[in-house]
Coordinates of C-alpha atoms and ligand atoms in Angstrom, one line a residue:
Chain A
M1 CA -25.3 7.7 -17.7
S2 CA -24.1 7.0 -14.2
I3 CA -20.3 6.6 -14.9
E4 CA -18.4 7.7 -17.8
I5 CA -14.6 6.9 -18.0
K6 CA -12.5 8.2 -21.0
N7 CA -8.9 7.3 -21.8
L8 CA -8.1 6.6 -18.2
S9 CA -4.5 5.7 -17.6
C10 CA -2.6 5.3 -14.3
V11 CA 1.1 4.7 -13.7
Y12 CA 2.5 3.8 -10.2
G13 CA 5.9 4.8 -9.0
V14 CA 6.6 7.1 -11.9
R15 CA 10.3 7.4 -12.6
T16 CA 11.5 4.8 -10.1
P17 CA 12.6 1.2 -10.8
Y18 CA 9.1 0.0 -9.6
E19 CA 7.3 2.0 -12.3
K20 CA 4.2 0.2 -13.4
K21 CA 1.4 1.0 -15.8
A22 CA -1.5 -0.2 -13.8
L23 CA -4.2 1.2 -16.3
D24 CA -3.8 1.9 -19.9
N25 CA -6.2 4.0 -21.8
I26 CA -9.4 2.6 -20.4
S27 CA -12.8 3.9 -21.7
F28 CA -16.3 2.8 -20.9
T29 CA -19.6 3.9 -19.5
V30 CA -22.1 2.4 -17.1
N31 CA -25.8 3.2 -17.1
E32 CA -28.2 3.3 -14.2
G33 CA -29.5 -0.2 -13.4
E34 CA -26.6 -2.0 -14.8
S35 CA -24.8 -4.8 -13.0
V36 CA -21.4 -4.9 -14.4
G37 CA -18.8 -7.6 -13.6
L38 CA -15.1 -6.7 -13.7
I39 CA -12.7 -9.6 -14.3
G40 CA -9.0 -10.1 -15.0
M41 CA -6.0 -11.7 -13.6
T42 CA -4.4 -10.7 -10.5
G43 CA -2.5 -7.3 -11.0
S44 CA -4.6 -6.4 -14.1
G45 CA -5.6 -3.1 -12.5
K46 CA -9.2 -3.9 -11.2
S47 CA -8.7 -2.4 -7.8
T48 CA -6.9 0.5 -9.3
L49 CA -9.7 1.2 -11.5
L50 CA -12.4 1.0 -8.8
Q51 CA -10.3 3.4 -6.6
H52 CA -10.6 6.0 -9.3
L53 CA -14.3 5.9 -9.1
N54 CA -14.0 7.1 -5.6
G55 CA -11.4 9.8 -6.1
L56 CA -9.0 7.8 -4.0
I57 CA -6.2 8.0 -6.5
K58 CA -5.4 11.3 -8.1
L59 CA -6.5 11.4 -11.8
K60 CA -3.4 12.1 -13.9
S61 CA -4.6 11.3 -17.4
G62 CA -8.0 10.8 -19.0
S63 CA -11.4 11.7 -17.5
V64 CA -13.7 10.0 -15.0
K65 CA -17.2 11.5 -14.6
V66 CA -19.7 10.2 -12.2
F67 CA -23.2 11.8 -12.4
D68 CA -22.2 15.4 -12.6
I69 CA -19.0 15.2 -10.8
D70 CA -16.2 15.5 -13.2
L71 CA -12.8 14.3 -11.7
S72 CA -10.8 15.9 -14.4
K73 CA -12.0 19.4 -13.3
R74 CA -10.1 21.3 -10.6
R75 CA -11.1 20.6 -7.1
P76 CA -14.1 18.1 -7.7
D77 CA -16.4 17.6 -4.7
L78 CA -14.9 14.3 -3.5
M79 CA -17.3 14.1 -0.5
K80 CA -20.3 14.3 -2.8
L81 CA -18.7 11.7 -5.0
R82 CA -18.0 9.3 -2.2
K83 CA -21.6 9.6 -0.9
H84 CA -22.8 8.7 -4.3
V85 CA -20.5 5.7 -4.9
G86 CA -20.4 3.3 -2.0
M87 CA -17.2 1.3 -2.2
L88 CA -16.4 -2.0 -0.5
F89 CA -12.8 -2.9 -0.4
Q90 CA -11.3 -6.3 -0.6
Y91 CA -11.5 -8.0 2.8
P92 CA -13.5 -5.1 4.3
E93 CA -13.8 -6.8 7.7
Y94 CA -10.2 -5.8 8.5
Q95 CA -11.3 -2.1 8.2
L96 CA -13.7 -2.1 11.1
F97 CA -12.5 -0.1 14.0
A98 CA -15.2 1.1 16.3
D99 CA -16.0 -0.3 19.8
T100 CA -19.5 -1.3 18.7
V101 CA -21.2 -2.4 15.5
K102 CA -23.5 0.5 15.8
D103 CA -20.6 3.1 16.0
D104 CA -18.9 1.5 13.0
I105 CA -22.0 1.5 10.8
M106 CA -22.7 5.1 11.9
F107 CA -19.3 6.2 10.9
G108 CA -20.2 6.9 7.3
P109 CA -23.6 8.6 7.9
L110 CA -22.1 10.9 10.4
N111 CA -19.2 11.8 8.1
F112 CA -21.6 12.7 5.3
G113 CA -23.4 15.0 7.7
M114 CA -26.3 13.2 9.1
K115 CA -27.4 14.1 12.7
K116 CA -26.9 11.3 15.4
P117 CA -30.5 10.1 15.7
E118 CA -30.9 10.1 11.9
A119 CA -27.6 8.2 11.5
E120 CA -28.6 5.6 14.0
E121 CA -31.9 5.1 12.2
A122 CA -30.0 4.7 8.9
A123 CA -27.6 2.3 10.6
A124 CA -30.3 0.0 11.9
R125 CA -32.1 0.0 8.5
A126 CA -28.9 -0.8 6.8
A127 CA -28.0 -3.6 9.2
E128 CA -31.4 -5.2 8.7
L129 CA -31.0 -5.0 5.0
T130 CA -27.9 -7.1 5.1
G131 CA -29.7 -9.5 7.2
L132 CA -28.1 -8.7 10.6
N133 CA -30.3 -8.6 13.7
W134 CA -29.9 -5.1 14.8
E135 CA -30.8 -5.5 18.5
D136 CA -28.6 -8.5 18.7
V137 CA -25.5 -7.1 17.2
K138 CA -25.5 -3.3 17.7
D139 CA -23.7 -3.1 21.1
R140 CA -21.2 -6.0 20.3
S141 CA -17.6 -5.4 19.3
P142 CA -17.3 -6.0 15.6
L143 CA -14.1 -7.9 16.3
E144 CA -16.1 -10.8 18.1
L145 CA -18.4 -11.5 15.1
S146 CA -17.8 -14.2 12.5
G147 CA -16.3 -13.4 9.2
G148 CA -19.5 -13.5 7.3
Q149 CA -21.1 -11.2 9.9
K150 CA -18.2 -8.8 9.9
R151 CA -18.5 -8.4 6.1
R152 CA -22.1 -7.7 6.6
V153 CA -21.3 -5.0 9.1
A154 CA -18.9 -3.6 6.4
I155 CA -21.6 -3.6 3.8
A156 CA -24.1 -2.1 6.2
G157 CA -21.5 0.6 6.9
I158 CA -21.8 1.6 3.2
L159 CA -25.5 1.2 2.7
A160 CA -26.2 3.4 5.7
Y161 CA -25.5 6.5 3.7
S162 CA -27.6 5.3 0.8
P163 CA -25.2 5.4 -2.1
D164 CA -26.6 5.4 -5.6
I165 CA -23.9 3.1 -7.1
L166 CA -22.3 0.1 -5.2
V167 CA -18.7 -0.8 -6.1
L168 CA -17.6 -4.2 -4.7
D169 CA -14.1 -5.4 -4.8
E170 CA -14.3 -9.2 -4.5
P171 CA -17.2 -9.2 -2.0
T172 CA -17.2 -13.0 -1.8
A173 CA -13.4 -13.6 -1.3
G174 CA -12.6 -15.7 1.7
L175 CA -16.2 -16.7 2.5
D176 CA -17.3 -20.5 2.7
P177 CA -19.7 -21.5 -0.1
L178 CA -22.8 -20.8 1.9
G179 CA -21.4 -17.4 2.9
K180 CA -20.6 -16.6 -0.8
K181 CA -24.2 -17.5 -1.9
E182 CA -25.8 -15.4 0.8
M183 CA -23.5 -12.5 -0.1
L184 CA -24.5 -12.7 -3.7
D185 CA -28.1 -13.0 -2.9
L186 CA -27.9 -10.0 -0.7
I187 CA -26.4 -8.1 -3.5
A188 CA -29.1 -9.3 -5.8
S189 CA -31.8 -8.3 -3.6
L190 CA -30.2 -4.9 -2.9
R191 CA -30.3 -4.3 -6.6
K192 CA -34.1 -4.7 -6.5
T193 CA -34.7 -2.5 -3.6
T194 CA -32.0 0.0 -2.8
V195 CA -29.2 0.5 -5.2
S196 CA -29.6 -0.6 -8.8
T197 CA -26.3 0.1 -10.2
V198 CA -23.5 -2.4 -9.1
I199 CA -20.0 -2.9 -10.2
T200 CA -18.5 -6.1 -8.9
V201 CA -14.9 -7.5 -9.0
S202 CA -14.8 -11.3 -9.0
H203 CA -12.5 -14.2 -9.8
N204 CA -15.5 -16.5 -10.0
M205 CA -16.9 -16.9 -13.3
D206 CA -20.0 -18.7 -12.2
E207 CA -20.8 -15.6 -10.0
I208 CA -20.2 -13.3 -13.0
A209 CA -22.4 -15.4 -15.2
E210 CA -25.3 -15.5 -12.7
Y211 CA -25.3 -11.9 -11.3
C212 CA -24.0 -9.6 -14.0
D213 CA -25.7 -8.3 -17.2
R214 CA -22.3 -7.1 -18.6
V215 CA -18.7 -8.0 -18.1
I216 CA -15.5 -5.9 -18.6
V217 CA -12.2 -7.8 -18.9
L218 CA -8.9 -6.1 -18.0
S219 CA -5.7 -7.6 -18.9
D220 CA -2.4 -6.0 -17.9
G221 CA -4.1 -2.6 -17.5
K222 CA -5.9 -2.7 -20.8
L223 CA -9.6 -3.1 -21.5
L224 CA -9.9 -6.3 -23.5
Y225 CA -13.6 -7.0 -23.7
D226 CA -16.7 -5.1 -22.7
T227 CA -19.5 -7.4 -23.6
T228 CA -22.3 -9.6 -22.2
P229 CA -21.4 -12.8 -20.2
A230 CA -23.0 -15.1 -22.9
K231 CA -20.8 -13.4 -25.6
L232 CA -17.7 -13.4 -23.5
F233 CA -18.0 -17.0 -22.5
Y234 CA -19.3 -18.6 -25.6
E235 CA -17.5 -16.6 -28.4
E236 CA -14.2 -15.3 -27.0
D237 CA -11.1 -17.3 -26.4
L238 CA -10.4 -17.0 -22.7
A239 CA -7.3 -19.4 -22.5
P240 CA -4.7 -16.7 -22.8
L241 CA -6.3 -14.9 -19.9
H242 CA -6.2 -18.2 -17.8
L243 CA -9.9 -17.9 -17.3
Q244 CA -12.1 -20.9 -16.9
P245 CA -15.6 -20.4 -18.2
P246 CA -18.5 -21.0 -15.8
H247 CA -19.4 -24.7 -15.1
A248 CA -22.6 -24.5 -17.1
V249 CA -20.7 -23.3 -20.1
R250 CA -18.2 -26.0 -19.8
I251 CA -21.0 -28.6 -19.5
V252 CA -22.7 -27.2 -22.6
R253 CA -19.4 -27.6 -24.6
L254 CA -18.8 -31.1 -23.4
L255 CA -22.3 -32.0 -24.5
E256 CA -21.8 -30.4 -27.8
N257 CA -18.8 -32.8 -28.3
K258 CA -21.2 -35.6 -27.9
G259 CA -23.6 -34.1 -30.4
I260 CA -26.0 -32.5 -27.9
R261 CA -26.6 -28.9 -28.9
L262 CA -28.0 -26.6 -26.3
P263 CA -28.6 -22.9 -26.9
H264 CA -25.7 -20.6 -26.3
D265 CA -27.3 -18.5 -23.7
V266 CA -27.0 -21.1 -20.9
L267 CA -24.9 -19.6 -18.2
T268 CA -26.1 -20.9 -14.8
E269 CA -27.1 -24.2 -13.2
D270 CA -30.7 -23.4 -13.4
Q271 CA -30.6 -22.4 -17.0
L272 CA -28.6 -25.5 -17.8
V273 CA -31.1 -27.9 -16.0
A274 CA -33.9 -26.2 -17.8
A275 CA -32.2 -26.4 -21.2
I276 CA -31.5 -30.0 -20.8
K277 CA -35.1 -30.8 -19.8
E278 CA -36.2 -28.9 -22.8
Y279 CA -33.9 -30.7 -25.1
F280 CA -35.1 -34.1 -24.0
S281 CA -38.7 -33.4 -23.7
G282 CA -39.1 -32.6 -27.4
G283 CA -37.9 -30.5 -30.2
G284 CA -34.3 -30.7 -29.5
H285 CA -33.5 -34.1 -31.0
A286 CA -34.2 -33.2 -34.6
Chain B
M1 CA 7.7 -2.8 -2.2
R2 CA 5.9 0.3 -3.3
N3 CA 7.2 3.2 -1.3
V4 CA 10.7 4.2 -2.2
A5 CA 10.7 7.4 -0.3
F6 CA 11.7 5.9 3.0
G7 CA 15.2 4.8 1.9
Q8 CA 14.1 1.4 0.8
Y9 CA 16.1 -0.7 -1.5
Y10 CA 16.7 1.0 -4.9
P11 CA 18.0 -1.7 -7.3
T12 CA 20.4 -0.4 -10.0
G13 CA 22.9 -3.2 -9.8
S14 CA 25.8 -0.7 -9.3
F15 CA 29.3 -1.3 -7.9
I16 CA 28.0 -0.1 -4.5
H17 CA 25.0 -2.4 -4.6
R18 CA 27.3 -5.4 -5.1
L19 CA 29.6 -4.6 -2.2
D20 CA 29.5 -7.0 0.8
P21 CA 27.0 -5.6 3.2
R22 CA 29.6 -5.6 6.0
T23 CA 31.8 -3.3 4.0
K24 CA 28.8 -1.0 3.6
L25 CA 28.1 -1.1 7.4
F26 CA 31.7 -0.3 8.2
A27 CA 31.7 2.5 5.6
G28 CA 28.6 3.8 7.3
I29 CA 30.5 3.9 10.6
V30 CA 33.4 5.7 8.9
F31 CA 31.0 8.3 7.4
I32 CA 29.3 8.8 10.7
A33 CA 32.7 9.3 12.4
A34 CA 33.8 11.6 9.7
A35 CA 30.7 13.8 10.2
F36 CA 31.8 14.2 13.9
V37 CA 35.4 14.7 13.3
A38 CA 34.7 17.4 10.7
D39 CA 34.7 20.8 12.3
S40 CA 35.1 23.3 9.5
Y41 CA 33.1 24.3 6.4
W42 CA 36.2 23.0 4.3
A43 CA 35.9 19.6 6.0
Y44 CA 32.1 19.4 5.3
L45 CA 32.9 20.3 1.7
A46 CA 35.2 17.3 1.5
C47 CA 32.6 15.2 3.1
Y48 CA 29.9 16.1 0.7
A49 CA 32.3 15.8 -2.2
F50 CA 32.9 12.2 -1.2
L51 CA 29.2 11.5 -0.5
I52 CA 28.2 12.8 -4.0
F53 CA 30.8 10.7 -5.5
V54 CA 29.4 7.6 -3.8
I55 CA 25.8 8.5 -4.9
L56 CA 26.9 8.9 -8.5
V57 CA 28.6 5.4 -8.4
S58 CA 25.5 4.0 -6.9
K59 CA 23.6 5.2 -9.9
I60 CA 20.5 6.2 -7.7
P61 CA 18.9 9.5 -8.8
I62 CA 20.2 12.2 -6.4
L63 CA 16.6 13.3 -5.8
Q64 CA 15.7 9.9 -4.4
V65 CA 18.6 10.1 -1.9
L66 CA 17.6 13.6 -0.9
K67 CA 14.1 12.6 -0.3
T68 CA 15.2 10.6 2.7
I69 CA 15.9 13.8 4.6
K70 CA 12.2 14.6 4.7
S71 CA 11.8 12.0 7.5
V72 CA 14.1 13.9 9.8
F73 CA 13.2 17.3 8.7
F74 CA 11.7 18.3 12.1
I75 CA 14.7 17.1 14.1
I76 CA 17.0 19.2 11.9
L77 CA 14.7 22.2 12.2
L78 CA 14.5 21.9 16.0
S79 CA 18.2 21.7 16.6
V80 CA 18.8 24.6 14.2
I81 CA 16.3 26.7 16.2
L82 CA 17.8 25.7 19.6
N83 CA 21.4 26.6 18.3
V84 CA 20.5 29.8 16.7
F85 CA 19.0 31.0 19.9
F86 CA 21.1 29.5 22.5
H87 CA 24.6 29.1 21.2
H88 CA 26.1 32.5 21.9
E89 CA 29.5 33.2 20.5
G90 CA 31.2 36.2 18.5
K91 CA 29.4 39.2 17.3
V92 CA 25.8 39.8 18.3
L93 CA 23.6 40.3 15.2
V94 CA 20.1 40.7 16.8
S95 CA 19.4 41.3 20.3
W96 CA 15.8 41.9 21.4
W97 CA 14.3 41.2 24.9
K98 CA 16.0 38.1 26.0
I99 CA 16.7 36.8 22.5
K100 CA 20.1 37.1 21.2
I101 CA 21.4 35.9 17.8
T102 CA 25.0 35.8 17.3
A103 CA 27.3 35.2 14.2
G104 CA 28.9 32.3 15.9
G105 CA 25.5 30.8 16.6
L106 CA 24.5 31.0 12.9
L107 CA 27.7 29.6 11.7
Y108 CA 27.4 26.8 14.2
S109 CA 23.8 26.0 13.1
G110 CA 24.9 25.8 9.6
Q111 CA 27.5 23.2 10.5
I112 CA 24.7 21.4 12.5
I113 CA 22.5 21.2 9.3
L114 CA 25.4 20.0 7.3
R115 CA 26.3 17.3 9.9
L116 CA 22.8 16.1 10.4
M117 CA 22.0 16.0 6.7
F118 CA 25.3 14.1 6.2
L119 CA 24.4 11.6 8.7
V120 CA 21.0 10.8 7.3
L121 CA 22.2 10.7 3.7
S122 CA 25.2 8.5 4.3
T123 CA 23.1 6.0 6.4
S124 CA 20.2 5.9 3.9
L125 CA 22.7 5.1 1.1
I126 CA 23.3 1.9 3.0
T127 CA 19.5 0.9 3.0
L128 CA 19.1 2.2 -0.5
T129 CA 21.7 0.0 -1.8
S130 CA 21.4 -3.2 0.2
T131 CA 18.3 -5.6 0.5
P132 CA 17.0 -6.1 4.1
T133 CA 18.3 -9.7 3.9
E134 CA 21.8 -8.6 3.1
L135 CA 21.7 -6.0 5.9
T136 CA 20.7 -8.4 8.5
D137 CA 23.2 -11.1 7.3
G138 CA 25.9 -8.5 7.4
L139 CA 24.9 -7.4 11.0
E140 CA 24.6 -10.8 12.2
K141 CA 28.2 -11.5 11.0
V142 CA 29.4 -8.2 12.4
M143 CA 27.8 -8.9 15.7
S144 CA 28.8 -12.5 15.9
P145 CA 31.6 -12.1 18.4
L146 CA 29.0 -11.0 20.9
K147 CA 27.8 -14.7 20.9
Y148 CA 30.5 -15.4 23.4
L149 CA 28.9 -12.9 25.8
R150 CA 25.7 -15.0 25.5
F151 CA 24.2 -12.3 23.4
P152 CA 21.4 -13.9 21.2
V153 CA 22.9 -12.6 18.0
H154 CA 20.9 -14.8 15.7
D155 CA 17.6 -14.2 17.4
V156 CA 18.2 -10.4 17.2
A157 CA 19.1 -10.7 13.5
I158 CA 15.9 -12.7 12.8
I159 CA 13.8 -10.2 14.7
M160 CA 15.3 -7.4 12.7
S161 CA 14.9 -9.0 9.3
I162 CA 11.2 -9.8 10.2
A163 CA 10.6 -6.1 11.2
L164 CA 12.3 -4.9 8.0
R165 CA 10.3 -7.5 5.9
F166 CA 7.0 -6.1 7.4
I167 CA 7.5 -2.4 6.9
P168 CA 6.3 -2.4 3.3
T169 CA 3.6 -4.6 4.2
L170 CA 2.3 -2.3 6.9
M171 CA 2.7 0.7 4.7
E172 CA 0.6 -1.0 2.0
E173 CA -1.9 -2.0 4.7
T174 CA -2.0 1.7 5.9
D175 CA -2.7 2.8 2.5
K176 CA -5.6 0.4 2.0
I177 CA -7.2 1.2 5.3
T178 CA -6.8 4.9 4.8
M179 CA -8.6 4.5 1.4
A180 CA -11.5 2.5 2.9
Q181 CA -12.1 5.0 5.5
K182 CA -11.8 7.8 3.1
A183 CA -14.4 6.0 1.0
R184 CA -16.7 6.2 4.1
G185 CA -16.2 10.0 4.2
A186 CA -13.4 10.2 6.7
K187 CA -11.4 13.4 6.6
F188 CA -7.9 13.5 7.7
D189 CA -6.9 17.1 7.0
T190 CA -9.5 19.3 8.5
G191 CA -10.1 20.5 12.1
G192 CA -7.6 21.3 14.9
P193 CA -4.8 19.1 16.2
F194 CA -7.1 17.2 18.5
A195 CA -9.6 16.4 15.8
R196 CA -6.9 15.4 13.4
A197 CA -5.4 13.0 16.0
K198 CA -8.9 11.6 16.6
A199 CA -9.5 11.2 12.8
L200 CA -6.5 8.9 12.8
L201 CA -8.1 6.3 15.1
P202 CA -10.1 4.6 12.3
V203 CA -6.9 3.8 10.5
L204 CA -4.7 3.1 13.6
I205 CA -7.1 0.7 15.2
P206 CA -7.4 -1.7 12.2
L207 CA -3.6 -1.4 11.6
F208 CA -2.7 -2.6 15.0
V209 CA -5.4 -5.3 15.0
S210 CA -3.9 -6.6 11.7
A211 CA -0.3 -6.2 12.9
F212 CA -1.0 -8.3 15.9
R213 CA -3.0 -10.8 13.8
R214 CA 0.0 -11.1 11.4
A215 CA 2.5 -11.5 14.3
D216 CA 0.3 -14.3 15.7
E217 CA 0.0 -16.1 12.4
L218 CA 3.7 -15.7 11.7
A219 CA 4.5 -17.1 15.2
F220 CA 2.3 -20.1 14.6
A221 CA 3.8 -20.7 11.2
L222 CA 7.3 -20.6 12.6
D223 CA 6.3 -22.9 15.4
A224 CA 4.6 -25.3 13.1
R225 CA 7.8 -25.7 11.2
C226 CA 9.8 -26.4 14.2
Y227 CA 11.6 -23.2 13.8
N228 CA 14.4 -22.6 16.3
A229 CA 16.3 -19.5 15.8
T230 CA 19.3 -20.6 18.0
E231 CA 20.2 -23.8 15.9
A232 CA 23.1 -23.4 13.6
R233 CA 21.7 -22.7 10.3
T234 CA 23.6 -22.5 7.0
K235 CA 23.3 -19.8 4.5
M236 CA 22.4 -20.1 0.9
K237 CA 24.3 -17.1 0.0
I238 CA 27.7 -16.9 1.9
L239 CA 29.2 -13.4 2.4
R240 CA 32.6 -13.1 1.0
F241 CA 34.8 -10.1 0.7
G242 CA 36.2 -9.5 -2.9
W243 CA 38.2 -7.1 -4.8
K244 CA 35.3 -4.6 -4.8
D245 CA 35.5 -4.5 -1.0
L246 CA 39.1 -3.9 -1.1
T247 CA 38.6 -1.0 -3.5
A248 CA 35.9 0.4 -1.2
F249 CA 38.3 0.1 1.8
L250 CA 41.1 1.9 0.0
F251 CA 38.5 4.5 -0.9
L252 CA 37.5 4.9 2.7
A253 CA 41.1 5.2 3.9
L254 CA 41.6 8.1 1.4
F255 CA 38.5 9.6 2.7
L256 CA 39.6 9.5 6.3
T257 CA 43.1 10.9 5.5
V258 CA 41.5 13.8 3.7
I259 CA 39.1 14.5 6.7
A260 CA 41.9 14.3 9.1
F261 CA 44.0 16.8 7.2
F262 CA 41.0 19.2 7.4
R263 CA 40.7 18.5 11.1
S264 CA 44.1 19.8 11.9
G265 CA 43.5 22.6 9.4
F266 CA 46.1 21.2 7.0
F267 CA 48.7 21.0 9.7
G268 CA 47.8 24.5 10.8
L269 CA 48.3 26.1 7.5
L270 CA 44.6 27.2 7.1
Ligands
LIG1 N1 -0.2 1.7 -4.4 C1 0.5 1.0 -5.4 N2 1.8 1.4 -5.5 C2 2.5 0.8 -6.6 N3 1.9 -0.2 -7.4 C3 0.7 -0.6 -7.1 C4 0.0 0.1 -6.1 N4 -1.3 -0.6 -6.1 C5 -1.2 -1.5 -7.2 N5 -0.1 -1.5 -7.8 C6 0.4 -2.4 -8.9 O1 -0.6 -2.1 -10.0 C7 -1.0 -3.3 -10.6 C8 -2.5 -3.4 -10.6 O2 -3.0 -3.6 -9.2 P1 -4.4 -3.8 -8.8 O3 -4.3 -3.9 -7.3 O4 -5.3 -2.7 -9.4 O5 -4.7 -5.2 -9.4 P2 -6.0 -6.1 -9.2 O6 -6.5 -6.4 -10.6 O7 -6.8 -5.6 -8.2 O8 -5.3 -7.5 -8.7 P3 -6.1 -8.4 -7.5 O9 -6.9 -9.4 -8.3 O10 -4.8 -9.2 -7.0 O11 -6.7 -7.7 -6.5 C9 -0.3 -4.4 -9.9 O12 0.9 -4.8 -10.6 C10 0.1 -3.9 -8.6 O13 1.4 -4.4 -8.1
LIG2 MG1 -7.6 -6.1 -6.3

């Protein structure tokens, strides 16, 4: 078990007029190799939940355990935790600070105790993983790169210290459709090669359907569903959450109204095309 | 608005909250003046009695108000140290090498603490009970006679309200950037002063970059809407004095009278 969360609650601004219960009795576990999608309306507590996984918010009630680091114990080893759990914030390109891309990517590795040459090597490797041309970008200022490139630099800055779990807060927000696709493919390929366990926040159900094996739905700080995308999108009523199912699911529903029944595990464009072909090439009619 | 510690608006809907901002600004000036007029411990007692009364009426938890002192703690500490060591008057209590501490110096430092705390508390009460918009509206009205001296009153008011508006945003941003760098293993609380100052760079640089970006975007947005701060604009909420303000003024008059009595030591009786 990589992550184990039990009865986690979090209240902001205790005893002020701005008091807000951001997380309410959340429990779930994440196993190694899983790709978990975290969804919910704006303000439902997703970012707050992620920040707990990195010990960035002081744990007040409940327990959070990542590998053997127990945050409910006294003085947990936060550096070790942060090295294990690489966390990408919303709009990470606004957090780049160094003069050169190289220095920015090396920031993490150096903080976690790597020596300079080692850190530089790790930085180069991480940059290439994200599809950046290291020789090209390493001496440039991060500020003069394009939005998509900046985000790659930000991700490289995390991959460079080889975390075991990746936690991504809306990694595709604000990118154009191509940039989005590239980012998601990057994450998918990282899962095969470097980090197998990924938790992603997204507002895009198509992305969740395509890239996650599991979805967790938060609503107003409570955990509403913890299930597979197929179950969530076909069996649960998402209207009260103001969530639109993925396009493929909506098309399957429309076809159903016309009497064409496709299997209820179709979640992506490719699967939809395959299912329709299958349906019309035989078997299906009957 | 997330951080209430810095004397930001704390809504309770009390009598004080509903006063005209100009009344509150004026009361602030009266309180500041009182702090300087007061020259005895009795006078300070009176000042604090009035202040506590106002806090009670405002329904803001006293602890919230007291928190605002934190921001000026070092200034208070510094002036106390200076006065303890350099204000020489009355009986000498400690005398060692060149250092001399006198009874008068201690008493005087005590007064300095009371005076500074009173200044901070009474002014934070204004920001705790008025929204930034109310405050700038009030200030604009109060300063409006300066218009005749070609002073750009409205521009200044707008600049102030924008600055006030962005304080919480920037604080939120600082929070976020700090967290992001911590996630990458940044440490802010280890090493000597130089190392600590250097550790702040990864937060300060992105913060400045984003502040400039925001300023730029805002300027474009204002420009795109043909914004012209000097045109006569009308207000949605017009400020009006009411009976509440009258009550407040009567209260202030009472306060001033009391302080004045103390000033002359009850006409020399004390
Ligand atoms: N530092 C903070 N202080 C006070 N309240 C906060 C703070 N951070 C978040 N909140 C509040 O807690 C709630 C949950 O916020 P959170 O950022 O976790 O939501 P989210 O699900 O990530 O939303 P989004 O999709 O907009 O990113 C919100 O109501 C928010 O206003
Ligand atoms: Mg969020």
